[in-house]
């Protein structure tokens, strides 16, 4: 039986809602599921900023409207979400960043700038403070590019996409190829990553990857 008396608690960093312009909903939801399934708890965070753009998820075309990343991410968190600016590493046992293009558009500028991207300042602070505290971090799908940009000499995976893997290497990271549901663990830096929809994956494979990430993070706590 799971002992919940000494629950670990993870911060989950969301980037909106919807895989084309925000957080990938399957990855985010299955991360939350995996956290609870493994006897831990979570708190969701997102930056209180304007979303880069809004896309129609049927046609893929840009829509003439503006949305806020925090408000959109609240759809996934069922309203229980805090601004990323309030994150404090000492209040959590680690942090997790699900993917989706919002991670590459709203949390950083990787989608437009590649290896020359910039990362949201509140997220930089969150990552560096968590790393200094020697607490584990998880990154799903495209989110590993953020850790590669912020932290030196980390080992990560985004699956098998050669262009993105090359960009990770250009940012100073070491990329390890992986398949659906697999994880890569950087023991030294306490970073766990999995490719998710960077590969042609099914929802059950996303769940397997998320669960493997959380189990590895709990081991690293």
PDB file of C-alpha atoms in Angstrom:
ATOM      1  CA  UNK A   1       0.000   0.000   0.000  1.00  0.00           C
ATOM      2  CA  UNK A   2       1.226   3.515  -0.839  1.00  0.00           C
ATOM      3  CA  UNK A   3       2.264   5.507   2.217  1.00  0.00           C
ATOM      4  CA  UNK A   4       0.991   9.052   1.739  1.00  0.00           C
ATOM      5  CA  UNK A   5       2.228  10.362   5.112  1.00  0.00           C
ATOM      6  CA  UNK A   6       5.450  11.604   3.594  1.00  0.00           C
ATOM      7  CA  UNK A   7       4.305  12.517   0.103  1.00  0.00           C
ATOM      8  CA  UNK A   8       6.778  13.987  -2.296  1.00  0.00           C
ATOM      9  CA  UNK A   9       5.416  17.027  -4.089  1.00  0.00           C
ATOM     10  CA  UNK A  10       6.357  18.102  -7.603  1.00  0.00           C
ATOM     11  CA  UNK A  11       5.815  21.384  -9.408  1.00  0.00           C
ATOM     12  CA  UNK A  12       4.382  20.876 -12.898  1.00  0.00           C
ATOM     13  CA  UNK A  13       5.166  23.734 -15.290  1.00  0.00           C
ATOM     14  CA  UNK A  14       2.495  24.224 -17.956  1.00  0.00           C
ATOM     15  CA  UNK A  15       2.689  26.381 -21.084  1.00  0.00           C
ATOM     16  CA  UNK A  16      -0.959  26.908 -21.993  1.00  0.00           C
ATOM     17  CA  UNK A  17      -3.503  24.381 -23.254  1.00  0.00           C
ATOM     18  CA  UNK A  18      -3.267  22.607 -26.603  1.00  0.00           C
ATOM     19  CA  UNK A  19      -0.320  20.966 -28.330  1.00  0.00           C
ATOM     20  CA  UNK A  20       0.032  23.461 -31.211  1.00  0.00           C
ATOM     21  CA  UNK A  21       0.282  26.597 -29.071  1.00  0.00           C
ATOM     22  CA  UNK A  22       0.350  25.447 -25.426  1.00  0.00           C
ATOM     23  CA  UNK A  23       0.946  22.429 -23.215  1.00  0.00           C
ATOM     24  CA  UNK A  24       0.258  19.034 -24.784  1.00  0.00           C
ATOM     25  CA  UNK A  25      -2.868  17.933 -22.939  1.00  0.00           C
ATOM     26  CA  UNK A  26      -2.165  14.185 -22.960  1.00  0.00           C
ATOM     27  CA  UNK A  27       1.377  14.703 -21.676  1.00  0.00           C
ATOM     28  CA  UNK A  28       0.267  17.152 -18.991  1.00  0.00           C
ATOM     29  CA  UNK A  29      -2.682  15.079 -17.804  1.00  0.00           C
ATOM     30  CA  UNK A  30      -0.778  11.799 -17.790  1.00  0.00           C
ATOM     31  CA  UNK A  31       2.049  13.459 -15.848  1.00  0.00           C
ATOM     32  CA  UNK A  32      -0.459  14.494 -13.184  1.00  0.00           C
ATOM     33  CA  UNK A  33      -1.920  10.969 -13.237  1.00  0.00           C
ATOM     34  CA  UNK A  34       1.539   9.413 -12.855  1.00  0.00           C
ATOM     35  CA  UNK A  35       2.371  11.661  -9.916  1.00  0.00           C
ATOM     36  CA  UNK A  36      -0.731  10.602  -7.998  1.00  0.00           C
ATOM     37  CA  UNK A  37      -0.429   6.968  -9.130  1.00  0.00           C
ATOM     38  CA  UNK A  38       3.010   6.819  -7.543  1.00  0.00           C
ATOM     39  CA  UNK A  39       1.894   8.303  -4.231  1.00  0.00           C
ATOM     40  CA  UNK A  40       3.114  11.867  -4.721  1.00  0.00           C
ATOM     41  CA  UNK A  41       1.329  15.211  -5.053  1.00  0.00           C
ATOM     42  CA  UNK A  42       1.675  18.169  -7.405  1.00  0.00           C
ATOM     43  CA  UNK A  43       1.090  21.870  -7.843  1.00  0.00           C
ATOM     44  CA  UNK A  44       0.731  23.373 -11.308  1.00  0.00           C
ATOM     45  CA  UNK A  45       2.445  26.603 -12.351  1.00  0.00           C
ATOM     46  CA  UNK A  46       2.523  28.675 -15.533  1.00  0.00           C
ATOM     47  CA  UNK A  47       3.946  32.061 -16.505  1.00  0.00           C
ATOM     48  CA  UNK A  48       1.444  34.918 -16.372  1.00  0.00           C
ATOM     49  CA  UNK A  49       2.231  36.144 -19.895  1.00  0.00           C
ATOM     50  CA  UNK A  50       0.553  36.570 -23.255  1.00  0.00           C
ATOM     51  CA  UNK A  51       0.545  33.439 -25.382  1.00  0.00           C
ATOM     52  CA  UNK A  52       2.737  33.818 -28.468  1.00  0.00           C
ATOM     53  CA  UNK A  53      -0.212  33.150 -30.753  1.00  0.00           C
ATOM     54  CA  UNK A  54      -3.448  31.178 -30.889  1.00  0.00           C
ATOM     55  CA  UNK A  55      -3.925  28.388 -33.420  1.00  0.00           C
ATOM     56  CA  UNK A  56      -7.063  26.637 -34.601  1.00  0.00           C
ATOM     57  CA  UNK A  57      -6.348  23.028 -33.638  1.00  0.00           C
ATOM     58  CA  UNK A  58      -8.401  21.687 -36.556  1.00  0.00           C
ATOM     59  CA  UNK A  59      -6.990  23.763 -39.398  1.00  0.00           C
ATOM     60  CA  UNK A  60      -3.665  24.754 -37.834  1.00  0.00           C
ATOM     61  CA  UNK A  61      -4.289  28.349 -38.896  1.00  0.00           C
ATOM     62  CA  UNK A  62      -3.569  31.316 -36.651  1.00  0.00           C
ATOM     63  CA  UNK A  63      -6.590  32.973 -35.073  1.00  0.00           C
ATOM     64  CA  UNK A  64      -7.059  36.694 -34.515  1.00  0.00           C
ATOM     65  CA  UNK A  65      -7.221  36.656 -30.747  1.00  0.00           C
ATOM     66  CA  UNK A  66      -4.969  36.836 -27.716  1.00  0.00           C
ATOM     67  CA  UNK A  67      -4.821  34.470 -24.768  1.00  0.00           C
ATOM     68  CA  UNK A  68      -2.929  34.326 -21.483  1.00  0.00           C
ATOM     69  CA  UNK A  69      -0.697  31.326 -20.769  1.00  0.00           C
ATOM     70  CA  UNK A  70      -1.619  31.108 -17.078  1.00  0.00           C
ATOM     71  CA  UNK A  71      -5.364  31.333 -17.764  1.00  0.00           C
ATOM     72  CA  UNK A  72      -5.188  28.739 -20.548  1.00  0.00           C
ATOM     73  CA  UNK A  73      -3.092  26.363 -18.425  1.00  0.00           C
ATOM     74  CA  UNK A  74      -5.708  26.657 -15.691  1.00  0.00           C
ATOM     75  CA  UNK A  75      -7.997  24.600 -17.953  1.00  0.00           C
ATOM     76  CA  UNK A  76      -5.719  21.587 -17.427  1.00  0.00           C
ATOM     77  CA  UNK A  77      -5.126  22.333 -13.735  1.00  0.00           C
ATOM     78  CA  UNK A  78      -8.883  22.783 -13.070  1.00  0.00           C
ATOM     79  CA  UNK A  79      -8.137  26.260 -11.762  1.00  0.00           C
ATOM     80  CA  UNK A  80      -5.609  25.162  -9.134  1.00  0.00           C
ATOM     81  CA  UNK A  81      -2.572  26.901 -10.590  1.00  0.00           C
ATOM     82  CA  UNK A  82      -0.085  29.547  -9.483  1.00  0.00           C
ATOM     83  CA  UNK A  83       1.977  32.094 -11.427  1.00  0.00           C
ATOM     84  CA  UNK A  84       5.435  30.710 -12.169  1.00  0.00           C
ATOM     85  CA  UNK A  85       6.940  33.809 -10.568  1.00  0.00           C
ATOM     86  CA  UNK A  86       5.851  32.459  -7.148  1.00  0.00           C
ATOM     87  CA  UNK A  87       7.688  29.124  -7.453  1.00  0.00           C
ATOM     88  CA  UNK A  88      10.123  28.367  -4.638  1.00  0.00           C
ATOM     89  CA  UNK A  89      12.396  25.363  -4.987  1.00  0.00           C
ATOM     90  CA  UNK A  90      12.501  24.673  -1.253  1.00  0.00           C
ATOM     91  CA  UNK A  91       8.738  24.019  -1.254  1.00  0.00           C
ATOM     92  CA  UNK A  92       8.961  21.116  -3.708  1.00  0.00           C
ATOM     93  CA  UNK A  93      10.842  17.888  -4.252  1.00  0.00           C
ATOM     94  CA  UNK A  94      11.343  18.528  -7.977  1.00  0.00           C
ATOM     95  CA  UNK A  95       9.728  19.950 -11.085  1.00  0.00           C
ATOM     96  CA  UNK A  96       8.360  18.546 -14.326  1.00  0.00           C
ATOM     97  CA  UNK A  97       7.814  20.249 -17.687  1.00  0.00           C
ATOM     98  CA  UNK A  98       5.372  18.548 -20.093  1.00  0.00           C
ATOM     99  CA  UNK A  99       5.843  19.263 -23.787  1.00  0.00           C
ATOM    100  CA  UNK A 100       3.680  20.666 -26.525  1.00  0.00           C
ATOM    101  CA  UNK A 101       4.700  23.543 -28.759  1.00  0.00           C
ATOM    102  CA  UNK A 102       3.822  25.955 -25.976  1.00  0.00           C
ATOM    103  CA  UNK A 103       7.029  24.810 -24.277  1.00  0.00           C
ATOM    104  CA  UNK A 104       8.933  25.933 -27.394  1.00  0.00           C
ATOM    105  CA  UNK A 105       6.861  29.085 -27.989  1.00  0.00           C
ATOM    106  CA  UNK A 106       5.700  30.391 -24.602  1.00  0.00           C
ATOM    107  CA  UNK A 107       8.267  29.032 -22.138  1.00  0.00           C
ATOM    108  CA  UNK A 108      11.110  29.755 -24.538  1.00  0.00           C
ATOM    109  CA  UNK A 109      11.668  30.922 -28.105  1.00  0.00           C
ATOM    110  CA  UNK A 110      13.084  27.649 -29.437  1.00  0.00           C
ATOM    111  CA  UNK A 111      10.371  27.264 -32.096  1.00  0.00           C
ATOM    112  CA  UNK A 112      11.538  30.498 -33.743  1.00  0.00           C
ATOM    113  CA  UNK A 113      15.189  30.757 -32.730  1.00  0.00           C
ATOM    114  CA  UNK A 114      16.483  27.206 -32.360  1.00  0.00           C
ATOM    115  CA  UNK A 115      19.717  26.937 -30.339  1.00  0.00           C
ATOM    116  CA  UNK A 116      19.866  30.736 -30.042  1.00  0.00           C
ATOM    117  CA  UNK A 117      16.595  30.782 -28.101  1.00  0.00           C
ATOM    118  CA  UNK A 118      15.867  32.639 -24.900  1.00  0.00           C
ATOM    119  CA  UNK A 119      13.997  31.165 -21.924  1.00  0.00           C
ATOM    120  CA  UNK A 120      11.339  32.826 -19.760  1.00  0.00           C
ATOM    121  CA  UNK A 121      13.139  34.474 -16.834  1.00  0.00           C
ATOM    122  CA  UNK A 122      10.893  32.966 -14.169  1.00  0.00           C
ATOM    123  CA  UNK A 123      11.506  29.518 -15.622  1.00  0.00           C
ATOM    124  CA  UNK A 124      15.271  30.101 -15.694  1.00  0.00           C
ATOM    125  CA  UNK A 125      15.126  30.994 -12.020  1.00  0.00           C
ATOM    126  CA  UNK A 126      12.976  27.933 -11.228  1.00  0.00           C
ATOM    127  CA  UNK A 127      15.276  25.535 -13.079  1.00  0.00           C
ATOM    128  CA  UNK A 128      18.503  26.919 -11.672  1.00  0.00           C
ATOM    129  CA  UNK A 129      17.229  27.050  -8.083  1.00  0.00           C
ATOM    130  CA  UNK A 130      15.946  23.471  -8.340  1.00  0.00           C
ATOM    131  CA  UNK A 131      19.257  22.326  -9.815  1.00  0.00           C
ATOM    132  CA  UNK A 132      21.247  24.082  -7.079  1.00  0.00           C
ATOM    133  CA  UNK A 133      19.087  22.338  -4.494  1.00  0.00           C
ATOM    134  CA  UNK A 134      20.001  18.992  -6.139  1.00  0.00           C
ATOM    135  CA  UNK A 135      16.364  18.132  -6.738  1.00  0.00           C
ATOM    136  CA  UNK A 136      15.215  16.124  -9.771  1.00  0.00           C
ATOM    137  CA  UNK A 137      13.645  17.560 -12.905  1.00  0.00           C
ATOM    138  CA  UNK A 138      11.629  15.868 -15.622  1.00  0.00           C
ATOM    139  CA  UNK A 139      11.130  17.005 -19.208  1.00  0.00           C
ATOM    140  CA  UNK A 140       8.767  15.509 -21.778  1.00  0.00           C
ATOM    141  CA  UNK A 141       8.683  15.782 -25.570  1.00  0.00           C
ATOM    142  CA  UNK A 142      10.284  19.074 -26.734  1.00  0.00           C
ATOM    143  CA  UNK A 143      10.751  20.435 -23.178  1.00  0.00           C
ATOM    144  CA  UNK A 144      14.325  19.048 -22.854  1.00  0.00           C
ATOM    145  CA  UNK A 145      15.519  21.891 -25.123  1.00  0.00           C
ATOM    146  CA  UNK A 146      14.733  24.270 -22.253  1.00  0.00           C
ATOM    147  CA  UNK A 147      16.945  22.395 -19.813  1.00  0.00           C
ATOM    148  CA  UNK A 148      19.681  22.174 -22.452  1.00  0.00           C
ATOM    149  CA  UNK A 149      19.604  25.946 -22.840  1.00  0.00           C
ATOM    150  CA  UNK A 150      19.587  26.753 -19.118  1.00  0.00           C
ATOM    151  CA  UNK A 151      21.932  24.118 -17.678  1.00  0.00           C
ATOM    152  CA  UNK A 152      25.426  23.179 -18.918  1.00  0.00           C
ATOM    153  CA  UNK A 153      26.461  19.672 -19.962  1.00  0.00           C
ATOM    154  CA  UNK A 154      23.212  17.789 -19.352  1.00  0.00           C
ATOM    155  CA  UNK A 155      22.193  14.455 -20.882  1.00  0.00           C
ATOM    156  CA  UNK A 156      18.736  14.365 -22.483  1.00  0.00           C
ATOM    157  CA  UNK A 157      16.518  12.753 -25.083  1.00  0.00           C
ATOM    158  CA  UNK A 158      13.940  14.025 -27.554  1.00  0.00           C
ATOM    159  CA  UNK A 159      13.637  10.673 -29.305  1.00  0.00           C
ATOM    160  CA  UNK A 160      15.250  10.291 -32.733  1.00  0.00           C
ATOM    161  CA  UNK A 161      14.763  13.587 -34.558  1.00  0.00           C
ATOM    162  CA  UNK A 162      18.233  14.377 -35.904  1.00  0.00           C
ATOM    163  CA  UNK A 163      17.685  18.124 -36.312  1.00  0.00           C
ATOM    164  CA  UNK A 164      16.474  18.652 -32.743  1.00  0.00           C
ATOM    165  CA  UNK A 165      19.147  16.314 -31.401  1.00  0.00           C
ATOM    166  CA  UNK A 166      21.752  18.368 -33.260  1.00  0.00           C
ATOM    167  CA  UNK A 167      20.366  21.546 -31.729  1.00  0.00           C
ATOM    168  CA  UNK A 168      20.598  20.010 -28.266  1.00  0.00           C
ATOM    169  CA  UNK A 169      24.227  19.178 -28.933  1.00  0.00           C
ATOM    170  CA  UNK A 170      24.800  22.730 -30.202  1.00  0.00           C
ATOM    171  CA  UNK A 171      23.505  24.023 -26.853  1.00  0.00           C
ATOM    172  CA  UNK A 172      26.063  21.893 -25.026  1.00  0.00           C
ATOM    173  CA  UNK A 173      23.860  18.924 -24.118  1.00  0.00           C
ATOM    174  CA  UNK A 174      24.483  15.253 -24.810  1.00  0.00           C
ATOM    175  CA  UNK A 175      21.586  13.681 -26.700  1.00  0.00           C
ATOM    176  CA  UNK A 176      20.734   9.990 -26.303  1.00  0.00           C
ATOM    177  CA  UNK A 177      18.282   8.442 -28.826  1.00  0.00           C
ATOM    178  CA  UNK A 178      15.196   6.782 -27.363  1.00  0.00           C
ATOM    179  CA  UNK A 179      11.952   5.100 -28.346  1.00  0.00           C
ATOM    180  CA  UNK A 180       8.327   5.380 -27.219  1.00  0.00           C
ATOM    181  CA  UNK A 181       7.942   5.148 -23.464  1.00  0.00           C
ATOM    182  CA  UNK A 182      11.670   5.064 -22.794  1.00  0.00           C
ATOM    183  CA  UNK A 183      13.481   7.497 -20.529  1.00  0.00           C
ATOM    184  CA  UNK A 184      17.007   8.844 -20.333  1.00  0.00           C
ATOM    185  CA  UNK A 185      18.317   9.580 -16.846  1.00  0.00           C
ATOM    186  CA  UNK A 186      21.127  12.030 -16.177  1.00  0.00           C
ATOM    187  CA  UNK A 187      22.148  10.770 -12.739  1.00  0.00           C
ATOM    188  CA  UNK A 188      24.639  13.557 -12.102  1.00  0.00           C
ATOM    189  CA  UNK A 189      22.221  16.403 -12.811  1.00  0.00           C
ATOM    190  CA  UNK A 190      19.109  14.478 -11.680  1.00  0.00           C
ATOM    191  CA  UNK A 191      17.301  15.046 -14.983  1.00  0.00           C
ATOM    192  CA  UNK A 192      14.866  12.569 -16.541  1.00  0.00           C
ATOM    193  CA  UNK A 193      13.510  12.967 -20.077  1.00  0.00           C
ATOM    194  CA  UNK A 194      11.242  11.043 -22.431  1.00  0.00           C
ATOM    195  CA  UNK A 195      10.317  11.690 -26.099  1.00  0.00           C
ATOM    196  CA  UNK A 196       6.483  11.415 -26.034  1.00  0.00           C
ATOM    197  CA  UNK A 197       5.048  13.029 -29.194  1.00  0.00           C
ATOM    198  CA  UNK A 198       8.473  13.795 -30.623  1.00  0.00           C
ATOM    199  CA  UNK A 199       7.898  10.261 -31.907  1.00  0.00           C
ATOM    200  CA  UNK A 200       4.784   8.812 -33.529  1.00  0.00           C
ATOM    201  CA  UNK A 201       3.300   7.680 -30.222  1.00  0.00           C
ATOM    202  CA  UNK A 202       0.012   6.363 -28.904  1.00  0.00           C
ATOM    203  CA  UNK A 203      -1.636   7.736 -25.763  1.00  0.00           C
ATOM    204  CA  UNK A 204      -0.737   4.596 -23.780  1.00  0.00           C
ATOM    205  CA  UNK A 205       2.914   5.091 -24.746  1.00  0.00           C
ATOM    206  CA  UNK A 206       2.712   8.688 -23.509  1.00  0.00           C
ATOM    207  CA  UNK A 207       1.375   7.365 -20.215  1.00  0.00           C
ATOM    208  CA  UNK A 208       4.172   4.821 -19.977  1.00  0.00           C
ATOM    209  CA  UNK A 209       6.795   7.515 -20.575  1.00  0.00           C
ATOM    210  CA  UNK A 210       5.254   9.890 -18.034  1.00  0.00           C
ATOM    211  CA  UNK A 211       5.027   7.134 -15.450  1.00  0.00           C
ATOM    212  CA  UNK A 212       8.656   6.145 -16.030  1.00  0.00           C
ATOM    213  CA  UNK A 213       9.732   9.777 -15.625  1.00  0.00           C
ATOM    214  CA  UNK A 214       7.921  10.167 -12.303  1.00  0.00           C
ATOM    215  CA  UNK A 215       9.198   6.858 -10.938  1.00  0.00           C
ATOM    216  CA  UNK A 216      12.758   7.832 -11.822  1.00  0.00           C
ATOM    217  CA  UNK A 217      12.329  11.265 -10.248  1.00  0.00           C
ATOM    218  CA  UNK A 218      11.055   9.706  -7.033  1.00  0.00           C
ATOM    219  CA  UNK A 219      14.104   7.458  -6.962  1.00  0.00           C
ATOM    220  CA  UNK A 220      16.337  10.500  -7.412  1.00  0.00           C
ATOM    221  CA  UNK A 221      14.675  12.499  -4.617  1.00  0.00           C
TER     222      UNK A 221
END
